[in-house]
Amino acid sequence: MASRILLPILLFLLCSPGRRRRGGDPVKFDFSPFLIEYKSGRVKRLMGTDVVAASADVLTGVSSRDVAIDPANDVRARLYLPSFRATAKVPVLLYFHGGAFVVESAFTPIYHAYLNTLAAKAGVLAVSVKYGDLRRLFLAGDSAGGNIAHNLALRAGEEGLDGGARIKGVALLDPYFQGRSPMGADAMDPAYLQSAARTWSFICAGKYPIDHPYANPLALPASSWQRLGCSRVLVTVSEQDRLSPWQRAYYATLRSSGWPGQAELYETPGEGHVYFLTKLSTPQAQAEMATLVAFINRN
């Protein structure tokens, strides 16, 4: 009888996040469903590690190929080249993938499929300067990639770009922004805010607090917003996304900052964070992509 009572307790203790071990290696930080860090320093990624090869996509007509940017540090990119006349110059889209800053890559199936479709519908390509018009440069990214796209546009506004390049637009797709509860938003769950702060500390190795502008652009002064280095911004929000209060506040703050560009907010009801990556064929995802395509191709 005692063994029947002790066995479930033992299993609970062995499987609980704070005590989970593998080969005697205790857990330091459980960032499920993305990864687990062990006290030895070992990291086990739980998703976003599969890759697909560059190819000619039959469904969209887009051809992709991989390029090495910094071989010594294994920095690579995938180019998505739509079908177009050799004499045409098309917009250049620099896309930053999401994944909470810790998983996914330019080569995972989910982004390969999404960017094949986006490149085909928008008629954009990613880096080919010979055919790309760098005066029509766009930045885009989802989740953590949206955060990176914002910070890159901010830096471009402050430092400028070389070679006559000009960022015409920035598309922030369900961007990863967090911090204290935004002004005007409903009070946030304190436990969630504490968890978010711990997660951000893990992501940036404790270098920046959760209210640093890298995570929370609402902490920026108006003068920084005014220098955002683009003429148009699209912010998308999914209704059930826990990050939506910061996303809406980003849009409202940008519009009231004195920045001279045009800001657009697109909301999808009833969907969660970056739903469009895994539900690409649904009417909601198709409508959101159509908005992104129109944003890129608008004169």
Coordinates of C-alpha atoms in Angstrom, one line a residue:
M1 CA 0.0 0.0 0.0
A2 CA 2.8 2.4 0.9
S3 CA 4.4 1.9 -2.5
R4 CA 1.2 2.8 -4.2
I5 CA 1.1 6.1 -2.4
L6 CA 4.8 6.9 -2.8
L7 CA 5.0 6.1 -6.5
P8 CA 2.8 9.0 -7.7
I9 CA 4.6 11.4 -5.4
L10 CA 8.0 10.3 -6.7
L11 CA 6.9 10.7 -10.3
F12 CA 5.6 14.2 -9.5
L13 CA 8.8 15.2 -8.0
L14 CA 10.9 13.8 -10.9
C15 CA 8.7 15.4 -13.5
S16 CA 8.0 18.8 -12.0
P17 CA 9.8 21.7 -13.9
G18 CA 11.9 22.8 -10.9
R19 CA 13.4 19.4 -10.4
R20 CA 13.5 17.9 -13.9
R21 CA 16.8 16.2 -14.6
R22 CA 18.5 14.4 -17.4
G23 CA 21.5 12.3 -16.6
G24 CA 21.9 14.1 -13.2
D25 CA 21.8 17.6 -14.8
P26 CA 19.2 19.8 -13.0
V27 CA 17.2 22.4 -14.8
K28 CA 18.3 26.0 -14.5
F29 CA 15.5 27.7 -16.6
D30 CA 12.5 26.1 -18.1
F31 CA 11.5 28.1 -21.1
S32 CA 8.9 25.7 -22.5
P33 CA 7.7 25.2 -25.2
F34 CA 10.9 26.7 -26.6
L35 CA 13.9 25.3 -24.7
I36 CA 15.2 24.1 -21.4
E37 CA 18.5 25.3 -20.0
Y38 CA 20.4 23.0 -17.6
K39 CA 22.7 24.1 -14.8
S40 CA 25.7 22.6 -16.7
G41 CA 25.1 25.2 -19.4
R42 CA 23.6 22.6 -21.8
V43 CA 20.5 23.9 -23.7
K44 CA 17.9 21.6 -25.2
R45 CA 15.7 23.2 -27.8
L46 CA 12.2 21.8 -27.9
M47 CA 11.1 23.3 -31.3
G48 CA 12.3 25.2 -34.3
T49 CA 15.3 23.0 -35.1
D50 CA 14.1 21.2 -38.3
V51 CA 15.3 22.7 -41.5
V52 CA 14.3 22.4 -45.2
A53 CA 16.6 22.9 -48.2
A54 CA 16.4 25.9 -50.5
S55 CA 14.5 24.9 -53.6
A56 CA 12.3 26.0 -56.4
D57 CA 8.8 26.0 -55.0
V58 CA 6.2 24.5 -57.3
L59 CA 3.2 26.1 -55.7
T60 CA 4.4 29.7 -55.7
G61 CA 7.1 29.8 -58.4
V62 CA 9.6 31.2 -55.9
S63 CA 13.2 30.0 -56.0
S64 CA 15.2 30.2 -52.8
R65 CA 18.9 29.9 -52.2
D66 CA 21.2 30.2 -49.2
V67 CA 24.1 32.7 -48.8
A68 CA 26.8 32.9 -46.2
I69 CA 27.1 36.3 -44.7
D70 CA 29.7 35.6 -42.0
P71 CA 31.0 32.0 -42.4
A72 CA 33.3 32.2 -39.4
N73 CA 30.3 32.8 -37.1
D74 CA 27.8 30.7 -39.2
V75 CA 25.7 33.7 -40.1
R76 CA 23.6 32.8 -43.1
A77 CA 20.5 34.0 -44.9
R78 CA 18.0 32.5 -47.3
L79 CA 17.0 34.5 -50.4
Y80 CA 13.5 34.1 -51.9
L81 CA 13.4 35.1 -55.5
P82 CA 9.9 35.5 -57.1
S83 CA 9.3 35.1 -60.9
F84 CA 9.7 38.5 -62.6
R85 CA 11.2 40.0 -65.7
A86 CA 14.9 40.3 -65.7
T87 CA 14.7 44.0 -66.3
A88 CA 12.3 44.7 -63.5
K89 CA 13.4 46.2 -60.2
V90 CA 11.3 45.1 -57.2
P91 CA 11.1 46.0 -53.5
V92 CA 13.6 44.4 -51.2
L93 CA 12.2 42.9 -48.0
L94 CA 14.5 42.1 -45.1
Y95 CA 12.5 39.7 -42.9
F96 CA 13.4 38.7 -39.3
H97 CA 11.9 35.5 -38.1
G98 CA 10.4 35.1 -34.7
G99 CA 10.9 32.4 -32.0
A100 CA 11.3 34.3 -28.7
F101 CA 14.9 35.2 -29.7
V102 CA 16.0 31.6 -29.0
V103 CA 14.5 29.2 -31.5
E104 CA 13.6 29.0 -35.3
S105 CA 15.8 30.1 -38.1
A106 CA 15.6 31.3 -41.7
F107 CA 15.6 27.6 -42.8
T108 CA 12.8 26.1 -40.7
P109 CA 9.7 24.7 -42.6
I110 CA 7.3 27.3 -41.1
Y111 CA 9.3 30.3 -42.3
H112 CA 10.2 28.7 -45.6
A113 CA 6.5 28.2 -46.4
Y114 CA 5.5 31.7 -45.2
L115 CA 8.2 33.5 -47.1
N116 CA 7.6 31.6 -50.3
T117 CA 4.0 32.7 -50.2
L118 CA 4.9 36.3 -49.2
A119 CA 7.6 36.7 -51.8
A120 CA 5.2 35.5 -54.5
K121 CA 2.2 37.6 -53.6
A122 CA 4.1 40.8 -52.8
G123 CA 6.6 40.4 -55.7
V124 CA 9.6 41.2 -53.4
L125 CA 13.0 39.7 -53.0
A126 CA 15.4 39.6 -50.1
V127 CA 19.0 40.8 -50.9
S128 CA 19.7 40.5 -54.7
V129 CA 21.0 44.1 -55.3
K130 CA 21.3 43.6 -59.0
Y131 CA 17.5 43.4 -59.3
G132 CA 16.5 44.9 -56.0
D133 CA 15.6 48.6 -55.6
L134 CA 17.2 49.6 -52.3
R135 CA 15.2 52.9 -52.4
R136 CA 12.3 50.6 -51.7
L137 CA 13.6 48.7 -48.8
F138 CA 11.2 47.2 -46.3
L139 CA 11.8 45.6 -42.9
A140 CA 9.4 43.0 -41.5
G141 CA 9.3 40.5 -38.7
D142 CA 7.0 38.5 -36.5
S143 CA 7.2 38.3 -32.7
A144 CA 10.9 38.7 -31.7
G145 CA 11.6 39.5 -35.4
G146 CA 9.2 42.4 -35.1
N147 CA 11.1 43.7 -32.1
I148 CA 14.4 43.4 -34.1
A149 CA 12.8 45.2 -37.1
H150 CA 11.7 48.1 -34.9
N151 CA 15.1 48.5 -33.3
L152 CA 16.9 48.3 -36.6
A153 CA 14.6 51.1 -38.0
L154 CA 15.3 53.1 -34.9
R155 CA 19.0 52.7 -35.4
A156 CA 18.8 53.5 -39.1
G157 CA 17.0 56.8 -38.3
E158 CA 19.7 57.8 -35.8
E159 CA 22.7 56.7 -37.9
G160 CA 21.5 56.7 -41.5
L161 CA 22.0 54.0 -44.2
D162 CA 24.8 53.7 -46.8
G163 CA 24.5 53.2 -50.6
G164 CA 21.4 55.3 -51.1
A165 CA 19.2 52.7 -49.3
R166 CA 16.0 54.0 -47.9
I167 CA 13.6 52.2 -45.6
K168 CA 10.2 52.9 -47.0
G169 CA 8.2 50.7 -44.5
V170 CA 8.4 48.5 -41.5
A171 CA 5.9 45.8 -40.8
L172 CA 5.7 44.6 -37.2
L173 CA 3.7 41.4 -37.2
D174 CA 2.5 40.6 -33.6
P175 CA 5.7 42.1 -32.3
Y176 CA 7.4 41.0 -29.1
F177 CA 7.1 44.1 -26.9
Q178 CA 6.7 43.9 -23.1
G179 CA 7.2 45.9 -19.9
R180 CA 5.1 47.4 -17.3
S181 CA 1.3 47.6 -18.0
P182 CA 0.8 50.1 -20.8
M183 CA -1.0 53.3 -20.0
G184 CA -4.7 53.0 -20.7
A185 CA -4.6 49.1 -20.7
D186 CA -6.4 46.9 -18.2
A187 CA -4.3 46.0 -15.2
M188 CA -2.0 43.0 -16.1
D189 CA -1.7 39.9 -14.0
P190 CA 1.2 40.5 -11.6
A191 CA 2.3 36.9 -11.9
Y192 CA 2.4 37.2 -15.7
L193 CA 4.5 40.4 -15.5
Q194 CA 6.9 38.7 -13.1
S195 CA 7.2 35.7 -15.4
A196 CA 7.7 38.0 -18.4
A197 CA 10.5 39.8 -16.6
R198 CA 12.3 36.5 -15.7
T199 CA 12.0 35.4 -19.3
W200 CA 13.4 38.6 -20.7
S201 CA 16.3 38.4 -18.3
F202 CA 17.0 34.9 -19.6
I203 CA 16.8 36.1 -23.2
C204 CA 19.3 39.0 -22.7
A205 CA 21.4 37.3 -20.1
G206 CA 20.4 39.8 -17.5
K207 CA 21.9 42.8 -19.3
Y208 CA 18.7 44.8 -19.7
P209 CA 15.6 45.2 -17.4
I210 CA 12.2 44.5 -18.8
D211 CA 11.5 48.2 -19.2
H212 CA 14.6 48.8 -21.3
P213 CA 13.6 50.3 -24.7
Y214 CA 15.0 47.1 -26.3
A215 CA 12.0 45.2 -24.8
N216 CA 9.6 48.1 -24.1
P217 CA 9.8 50.9 -26.7
L218 CA 7.2 52.8 -24.7
A219 CA 10.1 53.8 -22.5
L220 CA 11.6 55.8 -25.4
P221 CA 11.4 59.6 -25.3
A222 CA 9.3 61.3 -28.0
S223 CA 12.5 62.5 -29.8
S224 CA 13.5 58.9 -30.5
W225 CA 10.1 58.1 -31.9
Q226 CA 10.4 61.1 -34.2
R227 CA 13.6 59.8 -35.7
L228 CA 12.2 56.3 -36.6
G229 CA 14.0 55.7 -39.9
C230 CA 11.1 54.9 -42.2
S231 CA 8.0 56.6 -43.8
R232 CA 5.4 54.0 -43.0
V233 CA 4.7 51.4 -40.3
L234 CA 2.2 48.6 -40.1
V235 CA 1.5 47.0 -36.8
T236 CA -0.6 43.8 -36.7
V237 CA -2.4 42.6 -33.5
S238 CA -4.0 39.2 -32.8
E239 CA -6.9 39.6 -30.3
Q240 CA -5.9 36.7 -28.0
D241 CA -2.2 37.6 -28.0
R242 CA -1.0 38.4 -24.5
L243 CA 1.3 41.0 -26.0
S244 CA -1.5 42.9 -27.6
P245 CA -1.7 45.7 -25.0
W246 CA 1.9 46.7 -25.8
Q247 CA 1.3 46.3 -29.5
R248 CA -1.7 48.7 -29.5
A249 CA 0.2 51.1 -27.2
Y250 CA 3.1 51.1 -29.6
Y251 CA 0.8 52.1 -32.4
A252 CA -0.9 54.8 -30.3
T253 CA 2.5 56.2 -29.0
L254 CA 4.0 56.3 -32.5
R255 CA 1.0 58.2 -33.9
S256 CA 1.1 60.8 -31.1
S257 CA 4.9 61.2 -31.0
G258 CA 5.3 63.7 -33.8
W259 CA 6.8 61.2 -36.1
P260 CA 6.0 62.5 -39.7
G261 CA 5.2 59.1 -41.2
Q262 CA 2.0 57.1 -41.6
A263 CA 1.1 54.3 -39.1
E264 CA -1.5 51.6 -39.7
L265 CA -3.0 49.1 -37.3
Y266 CA -4.5 45.8 -38.4
E267 CA -6.3 43.6 -35.9
T268 CA -7.4 40.0 -36.3
P269 CA -10.2 38.9 -33.9
G270 CA -10.3 35.5 -32.2
E271 CA -6.7 34.5 -32.9
G272 CA -3.5 34.1 -30.9
H273 CA 0.1 35.1 -31.2
V274 CA 1.5 34.8 -34.8
Y275 CA -1.4 32.4 -35.7
F276 CA -0.8 33.2 -39.4
L277 CA 2.4 31.1 -39.5
T278 CA 0.6 27.8 -38.7
K279 CA -2.7 28.7 -40.3
L280 CA -1.4 30.1 -43.6
S281 CA -4.3 28.9 -45.7
T282 CA -7.1 30.2 -43.5
P283 CA -9.2 33.2 -44.5
Q284 CA -7.9 35.2 -41.6
A285 CA -4.3 34.6 -42.4
Q286 CA -4.9 35.3 -46.1
A287 CA -6.6 38.6 -45.3
E288 CA -3.6 39.6 -43.1
M289 CA -1.1 38.7 -45.8
A290 CA -3.1 40.7 -48.3
T291 CA -2.8 43.7 -46.0
L292 CA 0.9 43.1 -45.7
V293 CA 1.3 42.8 -49.5
A294 CA -0.7 46.0 -50.1
F295 CA 1.4 47.8 -47.5
I296 CA 4.6 46.8 -49.4
N297 CA 3.3 47.7 -52.8
R298 CA 1.5 50.9 -52.0
N299 CA 2.9 53.9 -53.9

